[in-house]
Amino acid sequence: MNQDLGKSAGQNSMWGAFLVGVGMMAAVDEIIFHQVLAWHHFYDRSTLKVGMLTDGLLHSAELIAIVAGFFRLLDLRRTGSLSKPRAWAGFFLGLGSFQLFDGIVDHKVLRLHQVRYVENLLPYDIVWNAAGLVILLIGFYLLKKAKKKEATSSNLYT
Amino acid sequence: MQHPVHHNAQATALSEWVPLLLVVTVAILYLYTVLKIGSEKGGWNHWRTVSFLIGITMLCIALVPTLMRWAHQDLRGHMVQHLLIGMYAPLFLVLGAPITLALKALPVRVSRIITAILRSNWFYFLSHPVTAFLLNIGGMYLLYLTPLYVESLTKPYLHYIVHVHFLVAGYLFTWSMIGQEPVPKRPAFHVRVFMLFISIAAHAFLSKFMYAFLYPLHSPHSNGQIQEAAKLMYYWGDLSELLLAIVLFGMWYKKRGISTNPSPSTY
């Protein structure tokens, strides 16, 4: 039973931090690329008005995700069930998933928007998705390390 | 650019101070009540007092005649006023829990009337996040996207109604999110989070819309001024809503602490 509890606390830590990661990457995307550089909006296949509306929704969701994720983690820490290695893994998985999802599904599959409206888009797409992939892999590596650590520490008790 | 409204500075000088005096009176009443119940059982959390006074200070800044006059001629001034009256002041005033304070201090007969109002169905309806959102953000869409704003520049009574509406609707919306007063039922946490999400998005959209399409239309303000005002609205409005989100989730955090670790607590 104790092991079950430990497992779900680990899952909670990971998902709480995942939320923060998704929110942070969305914020970076939204603030740097949408607002400062104005390379694209979230939905560019319609009018500018729709583009701004979707930006507003994305912006709102990212703010709430960051706040909700942080309080989730605080709550876990208070009850002593926060797993830091799992949380770091979740954070990087969140950052990477958003970046890669945005780069593949939003940009390529749904074609909601492109990174930038230039003639040769390929270098932008490669950098965007490669960055997402690297961050995601860091997340998986941290998760693997966290699991290994949990396995060795639980062996001490059995 | 010449402003079409010519105020008689001498004649309005005295009446300009009336809103400010009203706000200061409320602050004095609040402080008097806190001192009165201070020694009684339960007492009063002084963070609430601090918060309420911050809210009052923000209202006072917004209502200083100099700023009011600036706000009347310059959309940036109007926006500063809107942010203070409709977003920042309500956040701190609601955290000051003035209704709870009134319930503690007023005679039982009056308290019962207030409690009856708080418990009534129509108050539940009015203070529901959806209703409060429509009144709050809906009012802003109405003001900036219709000729109402230009109308309010020339009609003093409309001008006052707009500001009272900012305060009341802002307070109501903030209360629907983080109100402290004891009510029999309250919309679920996820309903409040969802409406906050819609509200932040709607506010961000409106400010960008104003920036891009230069609303309010046919106003005496220059394009540059409208864009500056829209920027103020976007960034400072965002910060106030982020603060509101932090308080809302902070309350969730506090409540979970009480339910997972039972300890004697006062409301």
Short mmCIF file of C-alpha atoms in Angstrom, two decimals:
data_model
loop_
_atom_site.label_atom_id
_atom_site.label_comp_id
_atom_site.label_asym_id
_atom_site.label_seq_id
_atom_site.Cartn_x
_atom_site.Cartn_y
_atom_site.Cartn_z
CA MET A 1 0.00 0.00 0.00
CA ASN A 2 2.83 2.32 0.87
CA GLN A 3 4.34 1.72 -2.52
CA ASP A 4 1.03 2.59 -4.20
CA LEU A 5 0.89 5.84 -2.31
CA GLY A 6 4.46 6.64 -3.29
CA LYS A 7 3.67 5.93 -6.90
CA SER A 8 0.61 8.18 -7.04
CA ALA A 9 2.51 10.98 -5.28
CA GLY A 10 5.19 10.63 -7.94
CA GLN A 11 2.54 10.82 -10.65
CA ASN A 12 0.99 13.87 -9.02
CA SER A 13 4.37 15.59 -8.77
CA MET A 14 5.01 14.88 -12.41
CA TRP A 15 1.65 16.14 -13.66
CA GLY A 16 1.73 19.24 -11.46
CA ALA A 17 5.11 20.21 -12.88
CA PHE A 18 3.98 19.17 -16.36
CA LEU A 19 1.24 21.81 -16.14
CA VAL A 20 3.80 24.45 -15.15
CA GLY A 21 6.03 23.36 -18.05
CA VAL A 22 3.26 23.54 -20.65
CA GLY A 23 2.21 26.95 -19.32
CA MET A 24 5.77 28.30 -19.31
CA MET A 25 6.51 27.19 -22.87
CA ALA A 26 3.19 28.57 -24.05
CA ALA A 27 4.08 31.84 -22.32
CA VAL A 28 7.50 31.94 -24.00
CA ASP A 29 5.88 31.23 -27.38
CA GLU A 30 3.05 33.67 -26.82
CA ILE A 31 5.09 36.49 -25.36
CA ILE A 32 8.20 36.25 -27.55
CA PHE A 33 6.84 35.07 -30.90
CA HIS A 34 3.29 36.39 -30.86
CA GLN A 35 3.77 39.68 -29.07
CA VAL A 36 7.37 40.86 -29.19
CA LEU A 37 8.39 39.56 -32.62
CA ALA A 38 4.81 39.25 -33.96
CA TRP A 39 5.86 36.36 -36.22
CA HIS A 40 2.53 34.60 -35.94
CA HIS A 41 -0.77 34.34 -34.07
CA PHE A 42 -2.25 31.16 -32.74
CA TYR A 43 -4.80 30.91 -35.54
CA ASP A 44 -3.70 32.63 -38.72
CA ARG A 45 -6.00 31.03 -41.26
CA SER A 46 -8.80 33.46 -40.57
CA THR A 47 -8.85 37.20 -39.95
CA LEU A 48 -6.63 39.16 -37.61
CA LYS A 49 -9.58 39.33 -35.20
CA VAL A 50 -9.73 35.55 -34.90
CA GLY A 51 -5.95 35.49 -34.52
CA MET A 52 -6.16 37.86 -31.58
CA LEU A 53 -9.05 35.96 -30.02
CA THR A 54 -7.13 32.68 -30.11
CA ASP A 55 -4.06 34.45 -28.70
CA GLY A 56 -6.23 35.68 -25.84
CA LEU A 57 -7.47 32.17 -25.09
CA LEU A 58 -3.96 30.68 -25.26
CA HIS A 59 -2.61 33.44 -23.02
CA SER A 60 -5.36 32.93 -20.45
CA ALA A 61 -4.91 29.16 -20.39
CA GLU A 62 -1.16 29.44 -19.96
CA LEU A 63 -1.46 31.85 -17.00
CA ILE A 64 -3.93 29.58 -15.24
CA ALA A 65 -1.86 26.45 -16.00
CA ILE A 66 1.23 28.00 -14.40
CA VAL A 67 -0.64 29.14 -11.27
CA ALA A 68 -2.61 25.87 -10.93
CA GLY A 69 0.53 23.76 -11.42
CA PHE A 70 2.50 25.70 -8.82
CA PHE A 71 -0.20 25.40 -6.18
CA ARG A 72 -0.55 21.68 -6.94
CA LEU A 73 3.18 21.28 -6.26
CA LEU A 74 2.95 23.39 -3.08
CA ASP A 75 0.11 21.19 -1.88
CA LEU A 76 2.20 18.06 -2.46
CA ARG A 77 5.18 19.60 -0.68
CA ARG A 78 3.05 20.44 2.33
CA THR A 79 1.90 16.84 2.73
CA GLY A 80 5.47 15.68 2.22
CA SER A 81 4.61 13.73 -0.91
CA LEU A 82 6.42 15.89 -3.46
CA SER A 83 8.94 13.94 -5.51
CA LYS A 84 11.46 16.48 -6.76
CA PRO A 85 13.09 14.28 -9.42
CA ARG A 86 9.65 13.43 -10.84
CA ALA A 87 8.65 17.10 -10.75
CA TRP A 88 11.72 18.16 -12.73
CA ALA A 89 11.04 15.41 -15.23
CA GLY A 90 7.43 16.57 -15.53
CA PHE A 91 8.52 20.17 -16.01
CA PHE A 92 10.80 19.34 -18.95
CA LEU A 93 8.25 16.93 -20.42
CA GLY A 94 5.70 19.76 -20.26
CA LEU A 95 8.04 22.25 -21.95
CA GLY A 96 9.01 19.79 -24.67
CA SER A 97 5.53 18.43 -25.34
CA PHE A 98 4.09 21.86 -25.88
CA GLN A 99 6.91 22.90 -28.18
CA LEU A 100 6.77 19.70 -30.24
CA PHE A 101 2.97 19.55 -30.31
CA ASP A 102 2.89 23.16 -31.46
CA GLY A 103 5.59 22.49 -34.04
CA ILE A 104 4.04 19.35 -35.53
CA VAL A 105 0.28 19.38 -34.93
CA ASP A 106 -0.43 23.14 -34.95
CA HIS A 107 2.12 24.11 -37.58
CA LYS A 108 2.11 21.11 -39.92
CA VAL A 109 -0.95 18.89 -39.43
CA LEU A 110 -3.62 21.49 -38.71
CA ARG A 111 -1.62 24.32 -40.30
CA LEU A 112 -3.03 26.81 -37.79
CA HIS A 113 0.02 28.99 -38.12
CA GLN A 114 3.66 28.78 -39.17
CA VAL A 115 6.68 29.81 -37.14
CA ARG A 116 7.27 32.69 -39.46
CA TYR A 117 5.96 33.78 -42.82
CA VAL A 118 9.09 33.62 -44.95
CA GLU A 119 9.99 31.90 -48.19
CA ASN A 120 12.26 29.28 -46.75
CA LEU A 121 10.44 27.95 -43.72
CA LEU A 122 12.50 24.77 -43.36
CA PRO A 123 15.30 26.10 -41.12
CA TYR A 124 12.72 27.60 -38.75
CA ASP A 125 10.73 24.37 -38.57
CA ILE A 126 13.85 22.29 -37.98
CA VAL A 127 15.13 24.53 -35.19
CA TRP A 128 11.67 24.76 -33.60
CA ASN A 129 11.01 21.04 -33.57
CA ALA A 130 14.59 20.00 -32.78
CA ALA A 131 14.54 22.30 -29.75
CA GLY A 132 11.24 20.74 -28.65
CA LEU A 133 12.58 17.24 -29.15
CA VAL A 134 15.78 17.92 -27.18
CA ILE A 135 13.79 19.34 -24.24
CA LEU A 136 11.40 16.39 -24.38
CA LEU A 137 14.29 13.92 -24.36
CA ILE A 138 15.79 15.69 -21.34
CA GLY A 139 12.42 15.14 -19.67
CA PHE A 140 12.43 11.42 -20.47
CA TYR A 141 16.03 11.11 -19.27
CA LEU A 142 15.12 12.80 -15.95
CA LEU A 143 12.08 10.55 -15.60
CA LYS A 144 14.21 7.48 -16.12
CA LYS A 145 16.68 8.73 -13.51
CA ALA A 146 13.82 9.47 -11.08
CA LYS A 147 12.41 5.96 -11.51
CA LYS A 148 15.84 4.41 -10.99
CA LYS A 149 16.32 6.42 -7.81
CA GLU A 150 12.90 5.36 -6.52
CA ALA A 151 13.69 1.71 -7.25
CA THR A 152 16.98 1.80 -5.30
CA SER A 153 15.48 3.71 -2.37
CA SER A 154 12.48 1.36 -2.09
CA ASN A 155 14.86 -1.61 -2.17
CA LEU A 156 16.35 -0.33 1.09
CA TYR A 157 13.04 -0.88 2.87
CA THR A 158 12.11 -4.29 1.47
CA MET B 1 -6.36 67.94 -30.23
CA GLN B 2 -9.06 70.18 -28.77
CA HIS B 3 -11.41 68.47 -26.39
CA PRO B 4 -15.08 69.29 -27.06
CA VAL B 5 -16.14 69.46 -23.40
CA HIS B 6 -15.49 72.67 -21.51
CA HIS B 7 -15.78 72.26 -17.80
CA ASN B 8 -16.30 75.23 -15.58
CA ALA B 9 -13.44 74.57 -13.19
CA GLN B 10 -14.78 76.83 -10.46
CA ALA B 11 -18.28 75.41 -10.36
CA THR B 12 -17.20 71.77 -10.31
CA ALA B 13 -14.38 72.23 -7.82
CA LEU B 14 -16.42 71.25 -4.78
CA SER B 15 -18.47 68.46 -6.30
CA GLU B 16 -15.30 66.89 -7.64
CA TRP B 17 -14.29 66.03 -4.08
CA VAL B 18 -17.57 64.27 -3.24
CA PRO B 19 -16.62 60.77 -4.47
CA LEU B 20 -13.31 61.01 -2.64
CA LEU B 21 -15.05 62.04 0.59
CA LEU B 22 -17.48 59.12 0.28
CA VAL B 23 -14.61 56.66 -0.09
CA VAL B 24 -12.74 58.13 2.88
CA THR B 25 -15.94 57.91 4.97
CA VAL B 26 -16.21 54.19 4.15
CA ALA B 27 -12.59 53.70 5.24
CA ILE B 28 -13.22 55.51 8.53
CA LEU B 29 -16.33 53.40 9.19
CA TYR B 30 -14.33 50.23 8.47
CA LEU B 31 -11.52 51.24 10.82
CA TYR B 32 -13.96 52.32 13.54
CA THR B 33 -15.70 48.93 13.34
CA VAL B 34 -12.40 47.04 13.47
CA LEU B 35 -11.41 48.96 16.62
CA LYS B 36 -14.84 48.35 18.14
CA ILE B 37 -14.76 44.58 17.70
CA GLY B 38 -10.98 44.34 18.16
CA SER B 39 -11.10 43.08 21.71
CA GLU B 40 -14.14 40.85 21.28
CA LYS B 41 -14.04 37.10 20.85
CA GLY B 42 -12.60 36.04 17.52
CA GLY B 43 -11.19 39.48 16.81
CA TRP B 44 -10.29 40.48 13.29
CA ASN B 45 -7.51 39.39 10.99
CA HIS B 46 -5.45 42.53 10.46
CA TRP B 47 -4.31 41.48 6.99
CA ARG B 48 -7.90 42.11 5.99
CA THR B 49 -7.66 45.65 7.34
CA VAL B 50 -4.39 46.24 5.51
CA SER B 51 -5.87 44.89 2.28
CA PHE B 52 -9.01 47.00 2.60
CA LEU B 53 -6.97 50.14 3.17
CA ILE B 54 -4.82 49.38 0.10
CA GLY B 55 -8.03 49.07 -1.91
CA ILE B 56 -9.33 52.36 -0.51
CA THR B 57 -6.02 54.08 -1.31
CA MET B 58 -6.28 52.90 -4.92
CA LEU B 59 -9.80 54.26 -5.17
CA CYS B 60 -8.64 57.56 -3.69
CA ILE B 61 -5.85 57.84 -6.26
CA ALA B 62 -8.36 57.16 -9.03
CA LEU B 63 -10.75 59.79 -7.67
CA VAL B 64 -8.33 62.65 -7.07
CA PRO B 65 -9.74 65.57 -9.12
CA THR B 66 -6.47 66.05 -11.02
CA LEU B 67 -6.53 62.46 -12.25
CA MET B 68 -10.25 62.64 -12.97
CA ARG B 69 -9.68 65.67 -15.16
CA TRP B 70 -6.78 63.98 -16.94
CA ALA B 71 -8.97 60.89 -17.42
CA HIS B 72 -11.65 63.02 -19.00
CA GLN B 73 -9.34 64.33 -21.71
CA ASP B 74 -6.92 61.49 -22.20
CA LEU B 75 -7.80 57.84 -22.81
CA ARG B 76 -4.63 56.78 -20.99
CA GLY B 77 -5.89 58.57 -17.88
CA HIS B 78 -9.27 56.94 -18.34
CA MET B 79 -7.59 53.55 -18.54
CA VAL B 80 -5.55 54.12 -15.39
CA GLN B 81 -8.82 54.98 -13.68
CA HIS B 82 -10.52 51.89 -15.10
CA LEU B 83 -7.69 49.64 -13.91
CA LEU B 84 -7.70 51.12 -10.41
CA ILE B 85 -11.47 51.31 -9.92
CA GLY B 86 -12.55 48.17 -11.76
CA MET B 87 -9.71 45.72 -11.21
CA TYR B 88 -7.10 46.52 -8.54
CA ALA B 89 -9.24 48.21 -5.88
CA PRO B 90 -11.93 45.45 -5.96
CA LEU B 91 -9.28 42.76 -5.46
CA PHE B 92 -8.01 44.37 -2.26
CA LEU B 93 -11.45 45.49 -1.05
CA VAL B 94 -12.90 41.97 -1.39
CA LEU B 95 -9.94 40.56 0.56
CA GLY B 96 -10.80 43.10 3.25
CA ALA B 97 -14.14 41.25 3.72
CA PRO B 98 -16.19 44.36 4.58
CA ILE B 99 -19.50 42.44 4.61
CA THR B 100 -18.15 39.94 7.14
CA LEU B 101 -17.02 42.86 9.26
CA ALA B 102 -20.45 44.46 9.03
CA LEU B 103 -22.09 41.16 10.04
CA LYS B 104 -19.91 41.01 13.13
CA ALA B 105 -20.50 44.56 14.24
CA LEU B 106 -24.04 45.50 13.24
CA PRO B 107 -27.07 44.90 15.47
CA VAL B 108 -28.50 41.39 15.10
CA ARG B 109 -31.62 42.74 13.43
CA VAL B 110 -29.60 44.35 10.61
CA SER B 111 -27.22 41.40 10.33
CA ARG B 112 -30.21 39.14 9.76
CA ILE B 113 -31.32 41.26 6.83
CA ILE B 114 -27.84 41.11 5.29
CA THR B 115 -27.66 37.35 5.87
CA ALA B 116 -31.09 36.95 4.28
CA ILE B 117 -29.85 38.83 1.22
CA LEU B 118 -26.68 36.75 1.01
CA ARG B 119 -28.75 33.56 1.27
CA SER B 120 -31.37 34.57 -1.27
CA ASN B 121 -31.61 32.91 -4.66
CA TRP B 122 -31.36 36.14 -6.55
CA PHE B 123 -28.14 37.06 -4.81
CA TYR B 124 -26.78 33.64 -5.75
CA PHE B 125 -27.81 34.35 -9.34
CA LEU B 126 -26.34 37.86 -9.33
CA SER B 127 -23.05 36.80 -7.76
CA HIS B 128 -22.65 33.73 -9.96
CA PRO B 129 -19.35 33.97 -11.88
CA VAL B 130 -21.21 33.86 -15.22
CA THR B 131 -23.55 36.76 -14.32
CA ALA B 132 -20.73 38.73 -12.73
CA PHE B 133 -18.55 38.14 -15.79
CA LEU B 134 -21.26 39.38 -18.16
CA LEU B 135 -21.81 42.50 -16.08
CA ASN B 136 -18.10 43.17 -15.70
CA ILE B 137 -16.47 42.34 -19.04
CA GLY B 138 -19.75 42.75 -20.93
CA GLY B 139 -19.98 46.30 -19.61
CA MET B 140 -16.49 47.02 -20.93
CA TYR B 141 -17.31 45.69 -24.40
CA LEU B 142 -20.41 47.87 -24.36
CA LEU B 143 -18.45 50.93 -23.28
CA TYR B 144 -15.55 50.72 -25.71
CA LEU B 145 -17.12 49.11 -28.77
CA THR B 146 -20.33 51.16 -28.92
CA PRO B 147 -20.81 54.95 -29.00
CA LEU B 148 -21.39 54.79 -25.24
CA TYR B 149 -17.86 55.95 -24.43
CA VAL B 150 -18.15 59.08 -26.58
CA GLU B 151 -21.60 59.73 -25.08
CA SER B 152 -20.19 59.48 -21.56
CA LEU B 153 -17.70 62.25 -22.34
CA THR B 154 -20.44 64.81 -22.80
CA LYS B 155 -23.04 63.57 -20.31
CA PRO B 156 -21.90 63.88 -16.68
CA TYR B 157 -24.56 61.48 -15.35
CA LEU B 158 -23.41 58.77 -17.81
CA HIS B 159 -19.84 59.44 -16.77
CA TYR B 160 -20.73 58.76 -13.13
CA ILE B 161 -22.78 55.68 -13.96
CA VAL B 162 -19.82 54.26 -15.90
CA HIS B 163 -17.50 54.66 -12.92
CA VAL B 164 -19.96 53.30 -10.40
CA HIS B 165 -20.53 50.37 -12.75
CA PHE B 166 -16.75 49.74 -12.98
CA LEU B 167 -16.55 49.54 -9.21
CA VAL B 168 -19.71 47.52 -8.56
CA ALA B 169 -19.22 45.05 -11.42
CA GLY B 170 -15.51 44.71 -10.66
CA TYR B 171 -16.28 44.06 -7.01
CA LEU B 172 -19.04 41.59 -7.87
CA PHE B 173 -16.83 39.63 -10.25
CA THR B 174 -13.93 39.54 -7.79
CA TRP B 175 -16.34 38.51 -5.03
CA SER B 176 -17.73 35.71 -7.18
CA MET B 177 -14.16 34.41 -7.49
CA ILE B 178 -12.66 34.94 -4.03
CA GLY B 179 -15.47 36.28 -1.79
CA GLN B 180 -14.94 35.45 1.87
CA GLU B 181 -18.47 35.89 3.16
CA PRO B 182 -20.37 32.84 4.45
CA VAL B 183 -23.01 31.85 1.91
CA PRO B 184 -24.98 28.60 1.84
CA LYS B 185 -23.84 27.57 -1.61
CA ARG B 186 -21.13 28.72 -3.93
CA PRO B 187 -20.41 27.71 -7.52
CA ALA B 188 -17.86 24.89 -7.73
CA PHE B 189 -14.16 25.69 -7.88
CA HIS B 190 -13.79 24.52 -11.47
CA VAL B 191 -16.68 26.78 -12.55
CA ARG B 192 -14.85 29.74 -11.07
CA VAL B 193 -11.56 28.76 -12.68
CA PHE B 194 -13.29 28.36 -16.04
CA MET B 195 -14.92 31.79 -15.80
CA LEU B 196 -11.61 33.34 -14.81
CA PHE B 197 -10.09 31.73 -17.91
CA ILE B 198 -12.84 33.21 -20.10
CA SER B 199 -12.47 36.56 -18.37
CA ILE B 200 -8.70 36.84 -18.87
CA ALA B 201 -9.09 35.87 -22.52
CA ALA B 202 -11.94 38.33 -23.08
CA HIS B 203 -9.98 41.16 -21.46
CA ALA B 204 -6.85 40.39 -23.47
CA PHE B 205 -8.87 40.18 -26.68
CA LEU B 206 -10.71 43.46 -26.07
CA SER B 207 -7.52 45.37 -25.36
CA LYS B 208 -5.79 44.02 -28.48
CA PHE B 209 -8.91 44.67 -30.53
CA MET B 210 -8.89 48.29 -29.36
CA TYR B 211 -5.21 48.54 -30.19
CA ALA B 212 -5.60 47.12 -33.68
CA PHE B 213 -8.86 48.79 -34.72
CA LEU B 214 -8.56 52.01 -32.68
CA TYR B 215 -11.69 51.67 -30.57
CA PRO B 216 -13.53 53.57 -29.10
CA LEU B 217 -14.39 54.97 -32.53
CA HIS B 218 -15.06 58.68 -33.16
CA SER B 219 -13.48 59.65 -29.86
CA PRO B 220 -11.52 62.90 -29.59
CA HIS B 221 -8.37 60.89 -28.82
CA SER B 222 -5.44 60.49 -31.19
CA ASN B 223 -4.60 57.04 -32.54
CA GLY B 224 -1.35 56.95 -30.61
CA GLN B 225 -3.19 57.72 -27.40
CA ILE B 226 -5.72 54.94 -27.97
CA GLN B 227 -2.92 52.44 -28.62
CA GLU B 228 -1.07 53.51 -25.50
CA ALA B 229 -4.28 53.14 -23.49
CA ALA B 230 -4.92 49.68 -24.96
CA LYS B 231 -1.40 48.64 -23.98
CA LEU B 232 -1.97 49.83 -20.41
CA MET B 233 -5.20 47.86 -20.38
CA TYR B 234 -3.54 44.71 -21.71
CA TYR B 235 -0.48 44.53 -19.46
CA TRP B 236 -1.82 45.96 -16.22
CA GLY B 237 -5.15 44.19 -16.60
CA ASP B 238 -3.25 40.98 -17.10
CA LEU B 239 -1.26 41.47 -13.91
CA SER B 240 -4.39 42.11 -11.87
CA GLU B 241 -5.98 38.93 -13.24
CA LEU B 242 -2.84 36.96 -12.53
CA LEU B 243 -3.05 38.20 -8.93
CA LEU B 244 -6.70 37.14 -8.84
CA ALA B 245 -5.75 33.66 -10.12
CA ILE B 246 -3.04 33.39 -7.45
CA VAL B 247 -5.50 34.32 -4.70
CA LEU B 248 -8.13 31.89 -6.06
CA PHE B 249 -5.70 28.97 -6.14
CA GLY B 250 -4.20 30.12 -2.85
CA MET B 251 -7.64 29.73 -1.29
CA TRP B 252 -7.89 26.24 -2.76
CA TYR B 253 -4.50 25.48 -1.23
CA LYS B 254 -5.53 26.81 2.17
CA LYS B 255 -8.81 24.90 2.12
CA ARG B 256 -7.05 21.64 1.26
CA GLY B 257 -4.68 22.24 4.16
CA ILE B 258 -7.64 22.47 6.51
CA SER B 259 -9.35 19.37 5.13
CA THR B 260 -6.22 17.17 5.10
CA ASN B 261 -4.89 18.38 8.43
CA PRO B 262 -7.87 19.07 10.70
CA SER B 263 -7.17 21.81 13.19
CA PRO B 264 -9.37 24.29 15.03
CA SER B 265 -10.08 27.08 12.60
CA THR B 266 -12.28 30.10 12.58
CA TYR B 267 -14.08 31.12 9.46
#
